[in-house]
Amino acid sequence: MAPPAYSGAGPRSEVGVTATEAEKVHTLRQNTGSGTHRVVEMIPPQEASVRRREIEDKLKQEEETLSFIRDSLEKSDQLTKNMVSILSSFESRLMKLENSIIPVHKQTENLQRLQENVEKTLSCLDHVISYYHVASDTEKIIREGPTGRLEEYLGSMAKIQKAVEYFQDNSPDSPELNKVKLLFERGKESLESEFRSLMTRHSKVVSPVLILDLISGEEEVEVQEEVPLEHLPEGVLLDVIRISRWLVEYGRNQDFMNVYYQIRSSQLDRSIRGLKEHFRKSTSASGVPYSPAIPTKRKDTPTKKPIKRPGRDDMLDVETDAYIHCISAFVKLAQSEYQLLMEVIPEHHQKKTFDSLIQDALDGLMLEGDNIVSAARKAIVRHDFSAVLTVFPILRHLKQTKPEFDQVLQGTAASTKNKLPSLITSMETVGAKALEDFADNIKNDPDKEYNMPKDGTVHELTSNAILFLQQLLDFQETAGAMLASQETSSSATSYSSEFSKRLLSTYLCKVLGNLQLNLLSKSKVYEDPALSAIFLHNNYNYILKALEKSELIQLVAVTQKTAECCYREHIEQQIQTYQRSWLKVTDYIAEKNLPVFQPGAKLRDKERQMIKERFKGFNDGLEELCKIQKAWAIPDTEQRDKIRQAQKHIVKETYGAFLHRYGSVPFTKNPEKYIKYQVEQVGDMIDRLFDTSA
């Protein structure tokens, strides 16, 4: 029942009095010490009646509302009592259910636990029983070996390993333990044997042609991706890796690593030896080898297009060039071996195994290098300095290859790393010794009369010295470094290329200076000063031309900028010395030595005799000099023509003036006896000087 709606007029005030009524009631509260006094204004009777009815209506509505609220509360109380009763009943039922279910649940749990325990027990029994059958189940497989069935074999070995572990933990005294142990050891031995067999059967020597292609690959103009060598077929390699890992993890055996390095070491050594032998044969057949020491731009294989080295004869010494090839081959093959080793050998054993693997091949190369050094020392003692030159290309190649060597040998023993630097030091020392002894030999070469050229041409010492210096041009940095390595000054410990170049320039100047002193000494062997001058002229001119045709002159100029001018001055001085040999001819007819007489006057006997003597002296001197000097030689055509023309000009001019003055003078009844040559004939005779074929 809804409460009655409010129906009064105007806004409601407190106690249900309208605003109009309130205006008529004025309450005056006067606060005093004793209380409050209310003054009520009197309302008219009509209005009071209306007012009463309104209040009564209002009261009725309020009573109805109160009655509605009371009924609602009673209903709510009843509903609450009903709900409490339902919940109490539900709780009682739940308690009864719980009391019934919990015992059943506990019994079920116990039954399940018992069942699980039974199943586990049965499983454990089956597992334990299986270990007792491992030996019989795997014995046949182990006996037949892993060849061709490695996966199955390793599976059987895993079962045996687990059986061994079980019996060791649970029944160490059982005979079954000994049985599976013996089977395990037999299986491990078979795996080791299979490892050795696979490595032995499938490890092949790398062919020389493939090695040469591998070496030349560095020098290709176009950079190509390097194809690794296949030392083992892919399937074999996978088997080897699996056996290796099993032996490390389960076999607790490192013997296979020794097997590995011994087999691979032998293949590496045989590959390098095979290359050397192949190179010797191919060199003998073709005559000209390919050398990696010569930077070249090639696109064919090294065996198809041999390269000729400038500055030497047609080819390097075969042994030297073969050694250079083998050095490059060792680096490439060792790099490839390390890549293979990393797949097969455990990481913490790789460096040590690799160190052992490369020892034979490396020791062989180092021993051969020591033999080359020893041979060079013996050549120095024999003064065979051209033989020492074989050290230079080898040393240069070793230095160029050293960074790769060092990279390959990272992690190896210090003794292994020091082998190449030790060889380089030995070669630098013997090379520096050769250079120093060569300079001293040039200075002290004895003046052997029988060894002097009879025609005054270039001495063998000069040609050999210049050839040696020209050959050094191919190895400027190497030779400079040799000289620098022997310097004791602190600056030499970290010498620069400029420092080495200056040392080499100083050395060249020293050799040339020693050669000049020796030539001066040798020239004194000649009794004829003119022949001595021709000899010095020829040698000086040969030296100058050789310097100018090569880079030697630029290298000499680093420390001696006036060297070229000095040689030209020396050459000119010797020409002047030679020309003085003709004075004994031209002095007879020189104007200062001629008699003076009046034209048309009759000659006295003394004057006639003097003219005869002048003609005879000139003729005899001319004939003698032409006969002697015809056998002399000036190999340089330009210089020969220059000297002839200069001498011809002097003699013809002097003789022409003499002949013009006395040719028509009646100094004899037989003029043809004294006037034997005309001016042009004299020129022709001089033109035939220094020409042994004339």
PDB file of N, CA, C and O in Angstrom, residues 82 118 197 200 206 244 249 253 282 313 360 398 403 449 487 545-546 578 645 660 689:
ATOM      1  N   ASN A  82      12.438 -17.140   7.265  1.00  0.00           N
ATOM      2  CA  ASN A  82      12.392 -18.267   6.320  1.00  0.00           C
ATOM      3  C   ASN A  82      13.789 -18.583   5.755  1.00  0.00           C
ATOM      4  O   ASN A  82      14.173 -19.746   5.619  1.00  0.00           O
ATOM      5  N   VAL A 118      52.430 -49.939  -6.655  1.00  0.00           N
ATOM      6  CA  VAL A 118      52.561 -51.238  -7.324  1.00  0.00           C
ATOM      7  C   VAL A 118      53.111 -51.062  -8.735  1.00  0.00           C
ATOM      8  O   VAL A 118      54.010 -51.787  -9.175  1.00  0.00           O
ATOM      9  N   SER A 197      90.782 -46.321 -38.206  1.00  0.00           N
ATOM     10  CA  SER A 197      90.545 -46.846 -39.549  1.00  0.00           C
ATOM     11  C   SER A 197      89.979 -45.791 -40.483  1.00  0.00           C
ATOM     12  O   SER A 197      90.418 -45.635 -41.627  1.00  0.00           O
ATOM     13  N   THR A 200      92.687 -43.228 -41.272  1.00  0.00           N
ATOM     14  CA  THR A 200      93.746 -43.769 -42.124  1.00  0.00           C
ATOM     15  C   THR A 200      93.262 -43.972 -43.557  1.00  0.00           C
ATOM     16  O   THR A 200      93.949 -43.614 -44.522  1.00  0.00           O
ATOM     17  N   VAL A 206      97.121 -34.020 -50.198  1.00  0.00           N
ATOM     18  CA  VAL A 206      96.597 -32.959 -51.075  1.00  0.00           C
ATOM     19  C   VAL A 206      97.473 -32.897 -52.325  1.00  0.00           C
ATOM     20  O   VAL A 206      98.697 -32.847 -52.245  1.00  0.00           O
ATOM     21  N   SER A 244      84.614 -39.152 -31.839  1.00  0.00           N
ATOM     22  CA  SER A 244      85.464 -38.297 -31.009  1.00  0.00           C
ATOM     23  C   SER A 244      84.705 -37.795 -29.792  1.00  0.00           C
ATOM     24  O   SER A 244      85.203 -37.858 -28.661  1.00  0.00           O
ATOM     25  N   GLU A 249      83.408 -37.916 -23.951  1.00  0.00           N
ATOM     26  CA  GLU A 249      82.361 -37.826 -22.931  1.00  0.00           C
ATOM     27  C   GLU A 249      82.212 -39.105 -22.121  1.00  0.00           C
ATOM     28  O   GLU A 249      82.058 -39.070 -20.899  1.00  0.00           O
ATOM     29  N   ASN A 253      88.925 -41.067 -22.748  1.00  0.00           N
ATOM     30  CA  ASN A 253      90.144 -41.496 -23.415  1.00  0.00           C
ATOM     31  C   ASN A 253      90.619 -40.396 -24.351  1.00  0.00           C
ATOM     32  O   ASN A 253      89.842 -39.874 -25.149  1.00  0.00           O
ATOM     33  N   SER A 282     108.299 -30.493 -62.636  1.00  0.00           N
ATOM     34  CA  SER A 282     107.704 -29.553 -63.587  1.00  0.00           C
ATOM     35  C   SER A 282     108.702 -28.488 -64.000  1.00  0.00           C
ATOM     36  O   SER A 282     108.697 -28.015 -65.139  1.00  0.00           O
ATOM     37  N   ASP A 313     118.792 -14.641 -63.685  1.00  0.00           N
ATOM     38  CA  ASP A 313     118.854 -15.411 -64.898  1.00  0.00           C
ATOM     39  C   ASP A 313     117.428 -15.847 -65.227  1.00  0.00           C
ATOM     40  O   ASP A 313     116.473 -15.336 -64.671  1.00  0.00           O
ATOM     41  N   ASP A 360     106.250 -31.999 -37.497  1.00  0.00           N
ATOM     42  CA  ASP A 360     107.103 -32.650 -38.494  1.00  0.00           C
ATOM     43  C   ASP A 360     107.282 -31.786 -39.732  1.00  0.00           C
ATOM     44  O   ASP A 360     108.404 -31.603 -40.228  1.00  0.00           O
ATOM     45  N   LEU A 398     109.648 -15.115 -46.463  1.00  0.00           N
ATOM     46  CA  LEU A 398     109.393 -15.453 -45.057  1.00  0.00           C
ATOM     47  C   LEU A 398     108.830 -14.246 -44.311  1.00  0.00           C
ATOM     48  O   LEU A 398     107.904 -14.379 -43.504  1.00  0.00           O
ATOM     49  N   PRO A 403     103.196 -12.682 -40.918  1.00  0.00           N
ATOM     50  CA  PRO A 403     101.925 -12.403 -40.245  1.00  0.00           C
ATOM     51  C   PRO A 403     100.958 -13.592 -40.292  1.00  0.00           C
ATOM     52  O   PRO A 403     100.293 -13.898 -39.293  1.00  0.00           O
ATOM     53  N   GLU A 449     148.030 -10.251 -62.851  1.00  0.00           N
ATOM     54  CA  GLU A 449     148.346  -9.783 -64.199  1.00  0.00           C
ATOM     55  C   GLU A 449     147.717 -10.659 -65.262  1.00  0.00           C
ATOM     56  O   GLU A 449     147.217 -10.169 -66.279  1.00  0.00           O
ATOM     57  N   GLU A 487     122.756  -3.164 -37.163  1.00  0.00           N
ATOM     58  CA  GLU A 487     123.088  -1.904 -36.502  1.00  0.00           C
ATOM     59  C   GLU A 487     122.935  -2.057 -34.990  1.00  0.00           C
ATOM     60  O   GLU A 487     121.968  -2.638 -34.512  1.00  0.00           O
ATOM     61  N   LYS A 545     126.810   3.516 -67.203  1.00  0.00           N
ATOM     62  CA  LYS A 545     125.685   3.073 -68.035  1.00  0.00           C
ATOM     63  C   LYS A 545     124.793   2.095 -67.271  1.00  0.00           C
ATOM     64  O   LYS A 545     123.556   2.158 -67.358  1.00  0.00           O
ATOM     65  N   ALA A 546     125.421   1.196 -66.524  1.00  0.00           N
ATOM     66  CA  ALA A 546     124.645   0.225 -65.752  1.00  0.00           C
ATOM     67  C   ALA A 546     123.816   0.916 -64.676  1.00  0.00           C
ATOM     68  O   ALA A 546     122.656   0.549 -64.423  1.00  0.00           O
ATOM     69  N   TYR A 578     144.315   9.272 -72.374  1.00  0.00           N
ATOM     70  CA  TYR A 578     144.553   8.491 -73.588  1.00  0.00           C
ATOM     71  C   TYR A 578     145.062   9.392 -74.716  1.00  0.00           C
ATOM     72  O   TYR A 578     145.998   9.034 -75.451  1.00  0.00           O
ATOM     73  N   GLN A 645     136.718  10.168 -83.261  1.00  0.00           N
ATOM     74  CA  GLN A 645     136.501  11.449 -83.933  1.00  0.00           C
ATOM     75  C   GLN A 645     137.354  12.547 -83.319  1.00  0.00           C
ATOM     76  O   GLN A 645     137.938  13.367 -84.050  1.00  0.00           O
ATOM     77  N   HIS A 660     150.788  20.530 -95.535  1.00  0.00           N
ATOM     78  CA  HIS A 660     150.605  21.706 -96.394  1.00  0.00           C
ATOM     79  C   HIS A 660     151.881  22.531 -96.476  1.00  0.00           C
ATOM     80  O   HIS A 660     152.217  23.087 -97.538  1.00  0.00           O
ATOM     81  N   LEU A 689     140.909   2.160 -85.281  1.00  0.00           N
ATOM     82  CA  LEU A 689     141.350   1.889 -83.912  1.00  0.00           C
ATOM     83  C   LEU A 689     140.244   1.174 -83.132  1.00  0.00           C
ATOM     84  O   LEU A 689     139.054   1.347 -83.399  1.00  0.00           O
TER      85      LEU A 689
END
